[in-house]
Short mmCIF file of C-alpha atoms in Angstrom, two decimals:
data_model
loop_
_atom_site.label_atom_id
_atom_site.label_comp_id
_atom_site.label_asym_id
_atom_site.label_seq_id
_atom_site.Cartn_x
_atom_site.Cartn_y
_atom_site.Cartn_z
CA MET A 568 0.00 0.00 0.00
CA ASP A 569 1.17 3.51 -0.81
CA SER A 570 2.30 4.91 2.53
CA GLN A 571 2.14 8.52 1.37
CA HIS A 572 -1.42 8.10 0.16
CA TRP A 573 -2.56 6.43 3.37
CA ARG A 574 -0.82 9.04 5.51
CA ALA A 575 -2.96 11.68 3.80
CA VAL A 576 -6.13 9.61 4.14
CA ILE A 577 -5.54 8.96 7.85
CA THR A 578 -4.79 12.60 8.56
CA ALA A 579 -7.95 13.68 6.74
CA ALA A 580 -10.02 11.10 8.60
CA GLN A 581 -8.68 12.32 11.93
CA SER A 582 -9.79 15.83 10.92
CA GLY A 583 -13.35 14.66 10.40
CA ASP A 584 -13.34 14.00 6.65
CA ARG A 585 -16.08 11.38 6.23
CA GLN A 586 -14.99 10.40 2.73
CA ALA A 587 -11.48 9.72 4.02
CA LEU A 588 -12.92 7.68 6.90
CA ASP A 589 -14.95 5.63 4.41
CA GLU A 590 -11.84 4.94 2.33
CA LEU A 591 -9.79 4.07 5.39
CA VAL A 592 -12.23 1.46 6.65
CA ALA A 593 -12.89 -0.08 3.23
CA GLY A 594 -9.15 -0.23 2.47
CA TRP A 595 -8.03 -1.90 5.70
CA LEU A 596 -10.95 -4.23 6.42
CA PRO A 597 -9.49 -7.06 4.24
CA LEU A 598 -6.22 -7.03 6.24
CA VAL A 599 -8.08 -7.29 9.54
CA TYR A 600 -10.33 -10.03 8.15
CA ASN A 601 -7.32 -12.10 7.07
CA ILE A 602 -5.58 -11.74 10.45
CA VAL A 603 -8.66 -12.60 12.49
CA GLY A 604 -9.96 -15.25 10.12
CA ARG A 605 -6.68 -17.16 10.07
CA ALA A 606 -6.02 -16.75 13.80
CA LEU A 607 -9.47 -18.16 14.63
CA ASN A 608 -9.58 -20.49 11.59
CA GLY A 609 -12.96 -19.21 10.51
CA HIS A 610 -14.70 -19.65 13.89
CA ALA A 611 -18.14 -18.11 14.21
CA ASP A 612 -16.59 -15.37 16.39
CA VAL A 613 -14.60 -13.98 13.42
CA ASP A 614 -17.42 -11.56 12.53
CA ASP A 615 -17.59 -10.21 16.08
CA VAL A 616 -13.82 -9.81 16.46
CA VAL A 617 -13.44 -8.05 13.09
CA GLN A 618 -16.37 -5.81 13.95
CA GLU A 619 -14.97 -4.90 17.37
CA THR A 620 -11.52 -4.24 15.91
CA MET A 621 -12.86 -1.81 13.31
CA LEU A 622 -15.13 -0.08 15.82
CA ARG A 623 -12.25 0.43 18.24
CA ALA A 624 -9.93 1.62 15.50
CA VAL A 625 -12.41 4.20 14.22
CA GLY A 626 -13.42 5.25 17.72
CA ASN A 627 -9.81 5.81 18.83
CA LEU A 628 -8.43 7.18 15.59
CA GLY A 629 -7.99 10.61 17.14
CA SER A 630 -5.50 9.19 19.66
CA LEU A 631 -3.14 7.97 16.93
CA ARG A 632 -0.19 10.38 16.95
CA ASP A 633 1.77 9.12 13.97
CA PRO A 634 -0.20 8.21 10.82
CA ASP A 635 2.77 6.17 9.64
CA SER A 636 2.18 3.72 12.51
CA PHE A 637 -1.48 3.15 11.62
CA ARG A 638 -0.96 -0.35 10.25
CA SER A 639 0.93 -1.68 13.27
CA TRP A 640 -1.56 0.11 15.55
CA LEU A 641 -4.52 -1.48 13.75
CA VAL A 642 -2.93 -4.95 13.79
CA ALA A 643 -2.19 -4.60 17.51
CA ILE A 644 -5.86 -3.78 18.14
CA ALA A 645 -6.89 -6.89 16.18
CA MET A 646 -4.52 -9.10 18.15
CA ARG A 647 -5.80 -7.71 21.46
CA GLN A 648 -9.35 -8.49 20.42
CA ILE A 649 -8.30 -12.03 19.45
CA ARG A 650 -6.65 -12.57 22.86
CA ASP A 651 -9.59 -11.02 24.70
CA ARG A 652 -11.92 -13.34 22.85
CA ALA A 653 -9.79 -16.34 23.88
CA ARG A 654 -9.98 -15.31 27.54
CA ARG A 655 -13.75 -14.88 27.35
CA ARG A 656 -14.44 -18.32 25.91
CA THR A 657 -15.98 -20.89 28.21
CA ALA A 658 -14.93 -24.52 28.35
CA ASP A 659 -17.98 -25.46 26.29
CA ARG A 660 -17.14 -23.01 23.54
CA LEU A 661 -13.63 -24.36 23.32
CA GLN A 662 -15.17 -27.46 21.77
CA GLU A 663 -17.10 -25.61 19.08
CA ALA A 664 -16.23 -26.39 15.49
CA PRO A 665 -15.31 -23.58 13.08
CA ALA A 666 -18.27 -22.07 11.27
CA ALA A 667 -16.36 -21.66 8.00
CA ASP A 668 -12.92 -23.23 7.77
CA PHE A 669 -10.51 -20.40 6.86
CA ALA A 670 -7.99 -22.86 5.45
CA GLU A 671 -10.57 -23.91 2.89
CA LEU A 672 -11.47 -20.30 2.11
CA THR A 673 -7.77 -19.62 1.55
CA VAL A 674 -7.37 -22.56 -0.83
CA LEU A 675 -10.52 -21.81 -2.80
CA ARG A 676 -10.38 -18.04 -3.03
CA LEU A 677 -6.68 -17.83 -3.83
CA GLN A 678 -6.86 -20.98 -6.00
CA LEU A 679 -3.89 -22.51 -4.19
CA GLU A 680 -2.53 -25.79 -5.46
CA GLY A 681 0.22 -28.24 -4.57
CA GLN A 682 2.43 -27.24 -1.66
CA ARG A 683 0.73 -23.85 -1.27
CA ARG A 684 -2.53 -25.68 -0.62
CA GLU A 685 -0.66 -27.97 1.77
CA VAL A 686 0.56 -25.00 3.84
CA ALA A 687 -2.93 -23.51 4.06
CA GLU A 688 -4.44 -26.81 5.22
CA ALA A 689 -1.64 -27.41 7.74
CA VAL A 690 -2.80 -24.33 9.67
CA ARG A 691 -5.66 -26.42 11.07
CA TRP A 692 -3.17 -28.49 13.07
CA LEU A 693 -1.61 -25.58 14.95
CA ASP A 694 -2.54 -24.60 18.49
CA ASP A 695 -4.28 -21.27 19.07
CA GLU A 696 -1.12 -19.40 20.03
CA ASP A 697 0.80 -20.64 17.00
CA ARG A 698 -2.12 -19.89 14.71
CA GLN A 699 -2.32 -16.34 16.01
CA LEU A 700 1.37 -15.82 15.33
CA LEU A 701 1.07 -17.46 11.92
CA SER A 702 -1.76 -15.09 10.98
CA LEU A 703 0.82 -12.28 11.24
CA TRP A 704 3.83 -14.16 9.87
CA TRP A 705 1.83 -15.26 6.79
CA LEU A 706 1.16 -11.59 6.03
CA GLU A 707 4.79 -10.71 6.71
CA VAL A 708 6.16 -13.13 4.12
CA ALA A 709 3.35 -12.10 1.75
CA GLY A 710 4.58 -8.50 1.97
CA GLU A 711 1.63 -7.08 3.89
CA LEU A 712 3.41 -6.58 7.25
CA THR A 713 6.95 -5.94 8.44
CA ARG A 714 8.75 -7.87 11.18
CA ARG A 715 8.64 -4.77 13.36
CA GLU A 716 4.86 -4.59 12.96
CA LEU A 717 4.58 -8.28 13.77
CA ALA A 718 6.61 -7.87 16.96
CA ASP A 719 4.66 -4.76 17.99
CA ALA A 720 1.35 -6.52 17.47
CA VAL A 721 2.39 -9.44 19.66
CA GLY A 722 3.99 -7.13 22.22
CA ILE A 723 7.50 -8.62 22.15
CA THR A 724 10.93 -7.62 20.87
CA ARG A 725 12.04 -8.41 17.34
CA GLN A 726 14.60 -10.88 18.72
CA HIS A 727 11.96 -12.72 20.72
CA ALA A 728 9.65 -12.64 17.69
CA ALA A 729 12.34 -14.35 15.62
CA VAL A 730 12.57 -17.20 18.15
CA ARG A 731 8.81 -17.66 18.35
CA VAL A 732 8.39 -17.55 14.57
CA GLN A 733 11.06 -20.22 14.16
CA ARG A 734 9.35 -22.55 16.64
CA MET A 735 5.99 -21.95 14.97
CA LYS A 736 7.51 -22.74 11.56
CA GLU A 737 8.85 -26.05 12.88
CA ARG A 738 5.37 -27.06 14.05
CA LEU A 739 3.95 -25.86 10.74
CA GLU A 740 6.35 -28.14 8.84
CA THR A 741 5.29 -31.05 11.04
CA SER A 742 1.67 -30.23 10.22
CA ARG A 743 2.48 -30.08 6.50
CA GLY A 744 3.83 -33.61 6.80
CA ILE A 745 0.56 -34.71 8.38
CA VAL A 746 -1.49 -33.16 5.55
CA ARG A 747 0.76 -34.86 3.01
CA ALA A 748 0.46 -38.22 4.74
CA LEU A 749 -3.33 -38.04 5.09
CA ASP A 750 -3.53 -37.43 1.35
CA GLY A 751 -1.58 -40.64 0.76
CA ALA A 752 -2.59 -44.27 0.84
CA CYS A 753 -0.60 -45.69 3.77
CA PRO A 754 -2.67 -48.64 5.11
CA ASP A 755 -1.15 -48.36 8.57
CA LEU A 756 -2.09 -44.69 8.76
CA ARG A 757 -5.65 -45.41 7.69
CA GLU A 758 -5.90 -48.02 10.43
CA LEU A 759 -4.48 -45.55 12.97
CA THR A 760 -7.05 -42.88 12.02
CA GLY A 761 -9.98 -45.30 11.92
CA ARG A 762 -11.47 -43.81 15.10
CA TRP A 763 -10.34 -40.23 14.53
CA ASP A 764 -13.29 -37.81 14.33
CA GLY A 765 -11.63 -35.74 11.60
CA ARG A 766 -11.01 -32.68 13.80
CA PRO A 767 -7.33 -31.72 14.08
CA ASP A 768 -5.99 -31.29 17.62
CA SER A 769 -2.66 -31.43 19.43
CA VAL A 770 -3.14 -35.05 20.60
CA TRP A 771 -3.68 -36.37 17.10
CA ARG A 772 -0.94 -34.12 15.74
CA LYS A 773 1.53 -35.85 18.06
CA ARG A 774 0.20 -39.33 17.25
CA LEU A 775 0.35 -38.77 13.50
CA ALA A 776 3.75 -37.08 13.66
CA ARG A 777 5.09 -40.06 15.62
CA HIS A 778 3.72 -42.45 12.99
CA ILE A 779 5.22 -40.44 10.12
CA ARG A 780 8.67 -40.41 11.73
CA GLY A 781 8.68 -44.20 11.90
CA CYS A 782 6.90 -44.96 8.61
CA GLY A 783 8.88 -45.55 5.46
CA TYR A 784 5.80 -44.89 3.32
CA CYS A 785 4.65 -41.63 4.90
CA GLY A 786 8.18 -40.35 5.47
CA ASP A 787 9.23 -40.97 1.87
CA THR A 788 8.82 -37.53 0.27
CA ARG A 789 9.29 -37.95 -3.45
CA GLU A 790 8.73 -34.26 -4.11
CA SER A 791 11.22 -31.74 -2.74
CA VAL A 792 9.56 -29.74 0.02
CA VAL A 793 9.70 -25.98 -0.54
CA PRO A 794 9.99 -23.84 2.64
CA ALA A 795 6.68 -22.24 3.57
CA GLU A 796 8.03 -18.68 3.37
CA ARG A 797 9.05 -19.19 -0.27
CA LEU A 798 5.60 -20.50 -1.11
CA LEU A 799 3.81 -17.54 0.46
CA VAL A 800 5.91 -14.65 -0.90
CA GLY A 801 3.72 -12.17 -2.72
CA ILE A 802 0.50 -14.10 -2.12
CA ALA A 803 -2.63 -11.97 -2.11
CA LEU A 804 -5.00 -11.35 0.78
CA VAL A 805 -7.95 -13.70 0.93
CA PRO A 806 -10.86 -11.62 -0.42
CA LEU A 807 -13.89 -11.10 1.76
CA PRO A 808 -16.32 -13.91 0.87
CA ALA A 809 -19.84 -13.29 -0.35
CA GLY A 810 -21.15 -15.16 2.69
CA PHE A 811 -19.20 -13.02 5.17
CA THR A 812 -21.59 -11.29 7.57
CA LEU A 813 -20.65 -8.30 9.66
CA SER A 814 -23.20 -6.26 11.59
CA LEU A 815 -22.44 -3.04 13.42
CA ALA A 816 -23.73 -2.23 16.85
CA PHE A 817 -23.33 1.29 18.13
CA GLY A 818 -23.23 0.61 21.84
CA GLY A 819 -26.71 1.92 22.49
CA LYS A 820 -26.54 4.77 19.98
CA THR A 821 -29.43 5.25 17.61
CA ALA A 822 -28.71 5.43 13.91
CA ALA A 823 -29.18 9.17 14.00
CA ALA A 824 -26.74 9.55 16.89
CA ALA A 825 -24.21 7.35 15.11
CA THR A 826 -24.47 9.46 11.98
CA SER A 827 -24.08 12.71 13.88
CA ALA A 828 -21.02 11.28 15.61
CA GLY A 829 -19.31 10.86 12.27
CA TRP A 830 -20.56 7.49 11.07
CA SER A 831 -21.58 8.26 7.49
CA ALA A 832 -23.91 5.95 5.59
CA LYS A 833 -21.13 5.29 3.09
CA LEU A 834 -18.80 4.18 5.89
CA LEU A 835 -21.42 1.82 7.26
CA GLY A 836 -21.94 0.49 3.75
CA ALA A 837 -18.22 -0.16 3.38
CA LEU A 838 -18.17 -2.12 6.62
CA THR A 839 -21.12 -4.30 5.78
CA LYS A 840 -21.03 -4.56 2.01
CA PRO A 841 -19.03 -7.83 2.04
CA ALA A 842 -22.00 -9.54 3.61
CA VAL A 843 -24.12 -8.71 0.59
CA ALA A 844 -21.53 -8.72 -2.16
CA MET A 845 -23.92 -9.99 -4.82
CA THR A 846 -27.25 -8.19 -4.76
CA ALA A 847 -28.52 -7.55 -1.24
CA GLY A 848 -29.19 -4.09 0.07
CA ALA A 849 -29.07 -2.82 3.64
CA THR A 850 -30.78 -0.41 5.97
CA ILE A 851 -30.15 1.00 9.46
CA VAL A 852 -32.93 0.53 11.97
CA ALA A 853 -33.59 2.72 14.96
CA GLY A 854 -31.90 0.36 17.38
CA GLY A 855 -28.57 1.03 15.74
CA ALA A 856 -28.07 -2.34 14.01
CA TYR A 857 -27.15 -2.79 10.37
CA VAL A 858 -29.73 -5.14 8.89
CA VAL A 859 -29.25 -6.96 5.60
CA THR A 860 -32.35 -6.92 3.42
CA GLN A 861 -33.19 -8.13 -0.07
CA PRO A 862 -33.41 -5.52 -2.83
CA PRO A 863 -36.73 -5.21 -4.67
CA ASP A 864 -35.54 -7.21 -7.68
CA ALA A 865 -34.17 -10.13 -5.66
CA PRO A 866 -35.85 -13.50 -6.25
CA PRO A 867 -38.04 -14.79 -3.43
CA PRO A 868 -36.20 -17.02 -0.97
CA ARG A 869 -36.47 -20.76 -1.51
CA ALA A 870 -36.19 -23.50 1.06
CA ALA A 871 -33.20 -24.92 -0.79
CA VAL A 872 -30.55 -26.91 1.03
CA THR A 873 -26.99 -25.95 0.22
CA PRO A 874 -24.10 -28.43 0.04
CA THR A 875 -22.82 -27.11 3.38
CA ALA A 876 -25.95 -28.15 5.26
CA THR A 877 -25.49 -30.65 8.06
CA ALA A 878 -27.52 -33.78 8.59
CA THR A 879 -28.16 -36.35 11.22
CA THR A 880 -26.08 -39.49 11.23
CA PRO A 881 -27.86 -42.29 9.37
CA GLY A 882 -28.28 -45.78 10.60
CA PRO A 883 -28.99 -48.93 8.63
CA PRO A 884 -32.02 -48.64 6.34
CA SER A 885 -35.15 -50.19 7.75
CA PRO A 886 -35.54 -53.74 6.42
CA SER A 887 -39.29 -53.22 6.34
CA ALA A 888 -39.09 -50.26 3.98
CA PRO A 889 -40.51 -51.51 0.68
CA PRO A 890 -38.57 -50.61 -2.45
CA SER A 891 -40.34 -48.47 -4.98
CA ALA A 892 -39.75 -47.59 -8.57
CA GLU A 893 -38.28 -44.28 -9.67
CA PRO A 894 -41.06 -41.67 -9.63
CA SER A 895 -41.92 -40.37 -13.05
CA PRO A 896 -42.14 -36.64 -13.80
CA SER A 897 -45.45 -35.12 -12.86
CA PRO A 898 -47.84 -34.63 -15.77
CA SER A 899 -48.12 -31.18 -17.25
CA THR A 900 -50.58 -29.53 -19.59
CA LYS A 901 -47.70 -28.12 -21.62
CA ALA A 902 -44.19 -29.21 -22.47
CA ASP A 903 -41.84 -28.85 -19.53
CA LEU A 904 -39.13 -26.28 -20.04
CA TYR A 905 -35.54 -27.30 -19.52
CA GLY A 906 -34.52 -26.93 -15.90
CA THR A 907 -37.98 -27.33 -14.40
CA VAL A 908 -37.36 -30.95 -13.41
CA VAL A 909 -34.71 -31.83 -10.83
CA ASP A 910 -33.87 -35.09 -9.08
CA ALA A 911 -36.17 -36.04 -6.26
CA VAL A 912 -35.15 -38.21 -3.33
CA ASP A 913 -36.06 -41.78 -4.30
CA ARG A 914 -35.79 -45.25 -2.90
CA ALA A 915 -33.86 -47.97 -4.68
CA PRO A 916 -35.81 -50.15 -7.11
CA ALA A 917 -36.07 -53.86 -6.39
CA PRO A 918 -32.74 -55.64 -7.02
CA ASP A 919 -34.24 -57.70 -9.85
CA ALA A 920 -36.05 -54.77 -11.50
CA ARG A 921 -34.65 -54.34 -15.01
CA PRO A 922 -34.05 -50.74 -16.15
CA ALA A 923 -36.16 -49.04 -18.77
CA ALA A 924 -34.73 -48.55 -22.25
CA LEU A 925 -32.05 -45.88 -22.31
CA PRO A 926 -32.81 -43.17 -24.89
CA ARG A 927 -29.94 -42.53 -27.28
CA ARG A 928 -28.76 -38.94 -27.54
CA PRO A 929 -26.37 -37.48 -30.15
CA GLU A 930 -22.65 -37.87 -29.38
CA SER A 931 -20.23 -35.64 -31.26
CA GLY A 932 -17.58 -36.11 -28.55
CA LEU A 933 -16.42 -34.49 -25.31
CA THR A 934 -13.15 -32.86 -24.35
CA SER A 935 -12.06 -32.93 -20.70
CA THR A 936 -9.51 -30.77 -18.91
CA GLY A 937 -8.84 -33.84 -16.76
CA GLY A 938 -7.90 -36.03 -19.70
CA PRO A 939 -9.33 -39.52 -20.31
CA LYS A 940 -9.84 -40.02 -16.57
CA ALA A 941 -9.80 -37.31 -13.93
CA VAL A 942 -9.44 -38.42 -10.29
CA MET A 943 -10.56 -35.72 -7.86
CA GLN A 944 -9.63 -36.41 -4.23
CA HIS A 945 -9.30 -32.96 -2.66
CA ARG A 946 -11.62 -30.05 -2.02
CA GLY A 947 -11.36 -27.60 -4.89
CA ASP A 948 -10.34 -30.14 -7.53
CA SER A 949 -12.33 -29.59 -10.74
CA VAL A 950 -12.66 -30.73 -14.33
CA THR A 951 -14.36 -28.96 -17.25
CA PHE A 952 -16.17 -30.81 -20.04
CA THR A 953 -17.01 -29.33 -23.43
CA GLY A 954 -18.93 -30.88 -26.29
CA GLN A 955 -21.76 -33.35 -26.70
CA GLY A 956 -21.80 -36.75 -25.05
CA TYR A 957 -21.99 -38.83 -21.87
CA VAL A 958 -20.05 -38.33 -18.60
CA LEU A 959 -19.42 -40.93 -15.90
CA VAL A 960 -18.97 -39.85 -12.27
CA ARG A 961 -17.80 -42.79 -10.13
CA TRP A 962 -18.05 -42.42 -6.35
CA GLN A 963 -15.45 -43.64 -3.86
CA ILE A 964 -16.42 -42.76 -0.28
CA SER A 965 -13.93 -43.38 2.55
CA PRO A 966 -15.66 -43.02 5.94
CA LYS A 967 -12.98 -45.29 7.42
CA SER A 968 -10.55 -42.45 6.80
CA ARG A 969 -12.88 -39.75 8.10
CA PRO A 970 -16.65 -40.12 8.56
CA GLY A 971 -19.07 -37.22 8.72
CA ALA A 972 -21.20 -34.94 6.57
CA LEU A 973 -20.79 -35.07 2.80
CA VAL A 974 -20.57 -31.74 0.99
CA MET A 975 -21.76 -32.70 -2.47
CA PRO A 976 -19.89 -31.88 -5.70
CA SER A 977 -21.37 -29.13 -7.85
CA TRP A 978 -21.75 -28.34 -11.55
CA THR A 979 -21.01 -24.68 -12.34
CA GLY A 980 -20.62 -22.40 -15.34
CA LEU A 981 -23.12 -24.43 -17.35
CA LYS A 982 -23.58 -23.33 -20.95
CA GLY A 983 -26.07 -25.46 -22.85
CA LYS A 984 -27.88 -28.39 -21.25
CA LEU A 985 -26.97 -31.06 -18.72
CA PHE A 986 -29.12 -34.11 -17.84
CA HIS A 987 -28.87 -36.88 -15.24
CA VAL A 988 -29.54 -39.86 -17.50
CA ALA A 989 -28.79 -43.06 -15.53
CA SER A 990 -27.41 -44.65 -12.37
CA GLY A 991 -25.41 -47.88 -12.31
CA GLY A 992 -22.31 -49.58 -11.02
CA TRP A 993 -24.39 -52.55 -9.77
CA ARG A 994 -25.27 -50.89 -6.47
CA ARG A 995 -26.37 -47.76 -4.63
CA MET A 996 -23.87 -46.47 -2.12
CA ASP A 997 -26.29 -47.22 0.74
CA ASP A 998 -26.77 -50.88 -0.27
CA PRO A 999 -25.64 -53.35 2.41
CA LEU A 1000 -22.38 -54.97 1.37
CA PRO A 1001 -22.32 -58.78 1.25
CA GLY A 1002 -20.10 -60.29 3.92
CA ALA A 1003 -19.70 -57.03 5.81
CA PRO A 1004 -18.36 -57.38 9.39
CA ASN A 1005 -20.72 -57.12 12.36
CA GLY A 1006 -23.68 -57.81 10.14
CA TYR A 1007 -24.01 -54.39 8.55
CA ALA A 1008 -21.97 -51.96 6.44
CA THR A 1009 -22.52 -50.06 3.19
CA GLY A 1010 -20.59 -47.85 0.82
CA MET A 1011 -21.64 -45.03 3.15
CA GLY A 1012 -19.88 -46.58 6.15
CA GLY A 1013 -20.77 -48.79 9.06
CA PRO A 1014 -21.27 -48.85 12.84
CA ASP A 1015 -17.60 -49.50 13.53
CA ILE A 1016 -16.16 -46.73 11.38
CA GLY A 1017 -18.95 -44.13 11.23
CA TRP A 1018 -21.18 -42.97 8.39
CA ALA A 1019 -21.00 -40.65 5.43
CA VAL A 1020 -24.00 -38.32 5.85
CA LEU A 1021 -25.87 -36.67 2.98
CA PRO A 1022 -27.44 -33.21 3.34
CA PRO A 1023 -31.20 -33.52 3.88
CA GLY A 1024 -33.08 -33.93 0.61
CA THR A 1025 -30.06 -34.96 -1.43
CA GLN A 1026 -30.48 -37.72 -4.00
CA GLN A 1027 -28.65 -40.87 -2.87
CA MET A 1028 -25.79 -41.52 -5.29
CA TRP A 1029 -25.06 -44.85 -6.93
CA GLN A 1030 -21.57 -46.24 -7.50
CA ASN A 1031 -21.72 -44.90 -11.08
CA GLU A 1032 -23.75 -41.84 -12.02
CA TYR A 1033 -24.16 -40.93 -15.69
CA PHE A 1034 -24.86 -37.50 -17.17
CA TYR A 1035 -25.36 -36.15 -20.68
CA LEU A 1036 -23.89 -32.78 -21.67
CA ASP A 1037 -24.57 -30.63 -24.71
CA GLY A 1038 -22.40 -27.57 -24.08
CA THR A 1039 -19.82 -26.92 -21.37
CA VAL A 1040 -19.78 -27.32 -17.58
CA THR A 1041 -17.32 -27.61 -14.68
CA LEU A 1042 -17.62 -30.24 -11.94
CA THR A 1043 -15.97 -29.36 -8.61
CA GLN A 1044 -15.16 -31.62 -5.66
CA ASN A 1045 -16.37 -29.83 -2.49
CA GLU A 1046 -15.27 -32.36 0.15
CA ARG A 1047 -15.45 -31.17 3.73
CA GLY A 1048 -16.13 -33.69 6.43
CA CYS A 1049 -16.25 -37.28 5.22
CA ASP A 1050 -13.54 -38.22 2.71
CA TYR A 1051 -14.61 -39.02 -0.82
CA GLY A 1052 -13.09 -39.16 -4.27
CA LEU A 1053 -14.57 -38.90 -7.76
CA ALA A 1054 -13.32 -40.59 -10.91
CA VAL A 1055 -14.73 -38.53 -13.76
CA PHE A 1056 -14.33 -39.14 -17.47
CA PRO A 1057 -16.15 -39.11 -20.82
CA SER A 1058 -18.24 -42.19 -21.55
CA SER A 1059 -20.59 -43.38 -24.29
CA TRP A 1060 -24.15 -44.57 -24.75
CA GLU A 1061 -22.93 -48.13 -25.24
CA ALA A 1062 -20.97 -48.09 -21.95
CA VAL A 1063 -23.93 -46.68 -20.02
CA ASP A 1064 -26.36 -49.19 -21.50
CA LYS A 1065 -24.03 -52.10 -20.72
CA ASP A 1066 -23.43 -50.98 -17.12
CA ILE A 1067 -27.06 -50.56 -16.13
CA ASN A 1068 -28.09 -53.91 -17.64
CA GLU A 1069 -25.56 -55.96 -15.67
CA GLY A 1070 -27.53 -57.05 -12.65
CA PRO A 1071 -27.69 -59.58 -9.84
CA ASP A 1072 -27.11 -62.56 -12.12
CA GLN A 1073 -23.60 -61.22 -12.69
CA GLY A 1074 -22.93 -61.02 -8.97
CA ALA A 1075 -24.06 -57.39 -8.55
CA ILE A 1076 -26.51 -56.19 -5.93
CA ARG A 1077 -29.00 -54.68 -8.38
CA TYR A 1078 -29.55 -53.61 -11.96
CA GLY A 1079 -29.13 -49.95 -12.85
CA LEU A 1080 -31.75 -47.25 -13.23
CA VAL A 1081 -32.67 -45.13 -16.27
CA ARG A 1082 -33.61 -41.54 -15.50
CA ASP A 1083 -33.57 -40.11 -19.01
CA THR A 1084 -36.97 -39.40 -20.59
CA GLY A 1085 -35.34 -38.64 -23.92
CA THR A 1086 -36.66 -35.07 -23.80
CA ASP A 1087 -35.87 -31.82 -22.02
CA SER A 1088 -38.02 -33.05 -19.13
CA ALA A 1089 -35.24 -35.45 -18.11
CA PRO A 1090 -33.86 -34.55 -14.67
CA VAL A 1091 -30.97 -32.15 -14.32
CA PRO A 1092 -28.42 -32.85 -11.57
CA GLN A 1093 -28.80 -31.43 -8.11
CA TYR A 1094 -26.26 -28.69 -7.30
CA VAL A 1095 -26.04 -27.23 -10.81
CA THR A 1096 -25.90 -23.57 -11.86
CA ARG A 1097 -25.02 -21.44 -14.84
CA ALA A 1098 -23.18 -19.08 -12.53
CA THR A 1099 -19.51 -19.40 -11.57
CA PRO A 1100 -19.45 -18.70 -7.81
CA ALA A 1101 -16.13 -18.10 -6.07
CA ASP A 1102 -16.98 -21.01 -3.78
CA PRO A 1103 -18.69 -23.84 -5.70
CA ALA A 1104 -19.81 -25.37 -2.39
CA THR A 1105 -22.42 -22.60 -2.12
CA VAL A 1106 -24.45 -23.82 -5.12
CA PRO A 1107 -28.06 -24.43 -3.97
CA GLN A 1108 -29.26 -28.00 -3.93
CA ARG A 1109 -32.13 -27.40 -6.35
CA SER A 1110 -31.22 -24.97 -9.10
CA ARG A 1111 -33.15 -23.53 -12.01
CA VAL A 1112 -30.94 -23.71 -15.07
#
């Protein structure tokens, strides 16, 4: 940032220039958000801490003697609020899970890959104190802070800061090794983590680090490991997400009193605009709160379930539940328009129920950015298809590695038409597996290892799901919670037809299921949109395309 420019802006703001105050808040809010978000790893308290930091900074701006020290002064305020928040937490709140994992926001919004992604995800394994220090050190190596500002914010000397940063970096490297190992296929590690709940903590960090030190598989790094500081040099700030909510409270002031005290409407808009980055408007009510409202042209809200919704843990399906055939589209007095039919939650057909005839659609060929076969195992992995033809999405769920809620993959940037035409692979993922231990287990897990949990209302996937594309679309893996992988590649009508017609007499659990009506009334996938959101995991479950 241009120091001369900001010196002038700060001086003007201290003199009561509302336009300068607006610019000051809007310009420095992203820095505060990154510090607080990373220090708290996206905990629900991030909004409150960022809000309190900005309120205190604006309220005490007149006490700042040297405009050149504004950045270190602001960062110090943020760090005090972070520490105050830690002291205020009760024992119960210490066990709360993050509301929005900041490591994932970092990976997605900065499009980090490879070892840069590894560093961002390793932050989850640090203790609170290390994570607070890392929130500053990350910005130091990225060129947003100086070492002097880091030391001032923590309240220690530069020499002491150097020692603490070095110790934090050592624990960060250990955590990077854990992330790398968990991405691997070591059978001993998978057995070790069989009862892990998927939430990083210091106990599991020590257990996993001990395993890695003694494991030839996990400790064998075939790729040279680049130091974290070299990976983070020049990296941008994580932009404020569209879902970020920040409300202002004026400590008992009315809106009118707040405005007369120097809080201009434009300033308040700058503070809260990130919460409504797309289309929402805002208004100040008499109580002094900033309330997000929908603008007049916004679509009415729908009771759609997003991929980030949580669900209750499933148990074995009731043996008395009778199977039923796939429901057919509801009759209509006129031809259904494309996009008006979406998948409904259905029960599996009887194992010996043969599929209907599969309509044959034109195939001029598909190109895939993932090549002949794309394997997506990490959150943020994506593949784009272009052309006309069939696509196979093969599910591989790993609750033994980490059970929990499934955040479903999403189809974004759709141009043209996309249909869900068939399901196959000889089984649904919730079918009981023959010979499973303890009498019951499915592709969604079991009582010994935990369950993969679908968001409420989500169509149960089969081992193989088939789609037909006429245009272009991107499929993104949004894993968070239970581990899963997707093998995604172009297919053909012949391959789909063969798969769904191989049934129990070939040793499978059931025949496949045809969903295609042969017309535009065929179902479109859940979690599909023509938009290209910054975070594909925010695609609504039932979309109009």
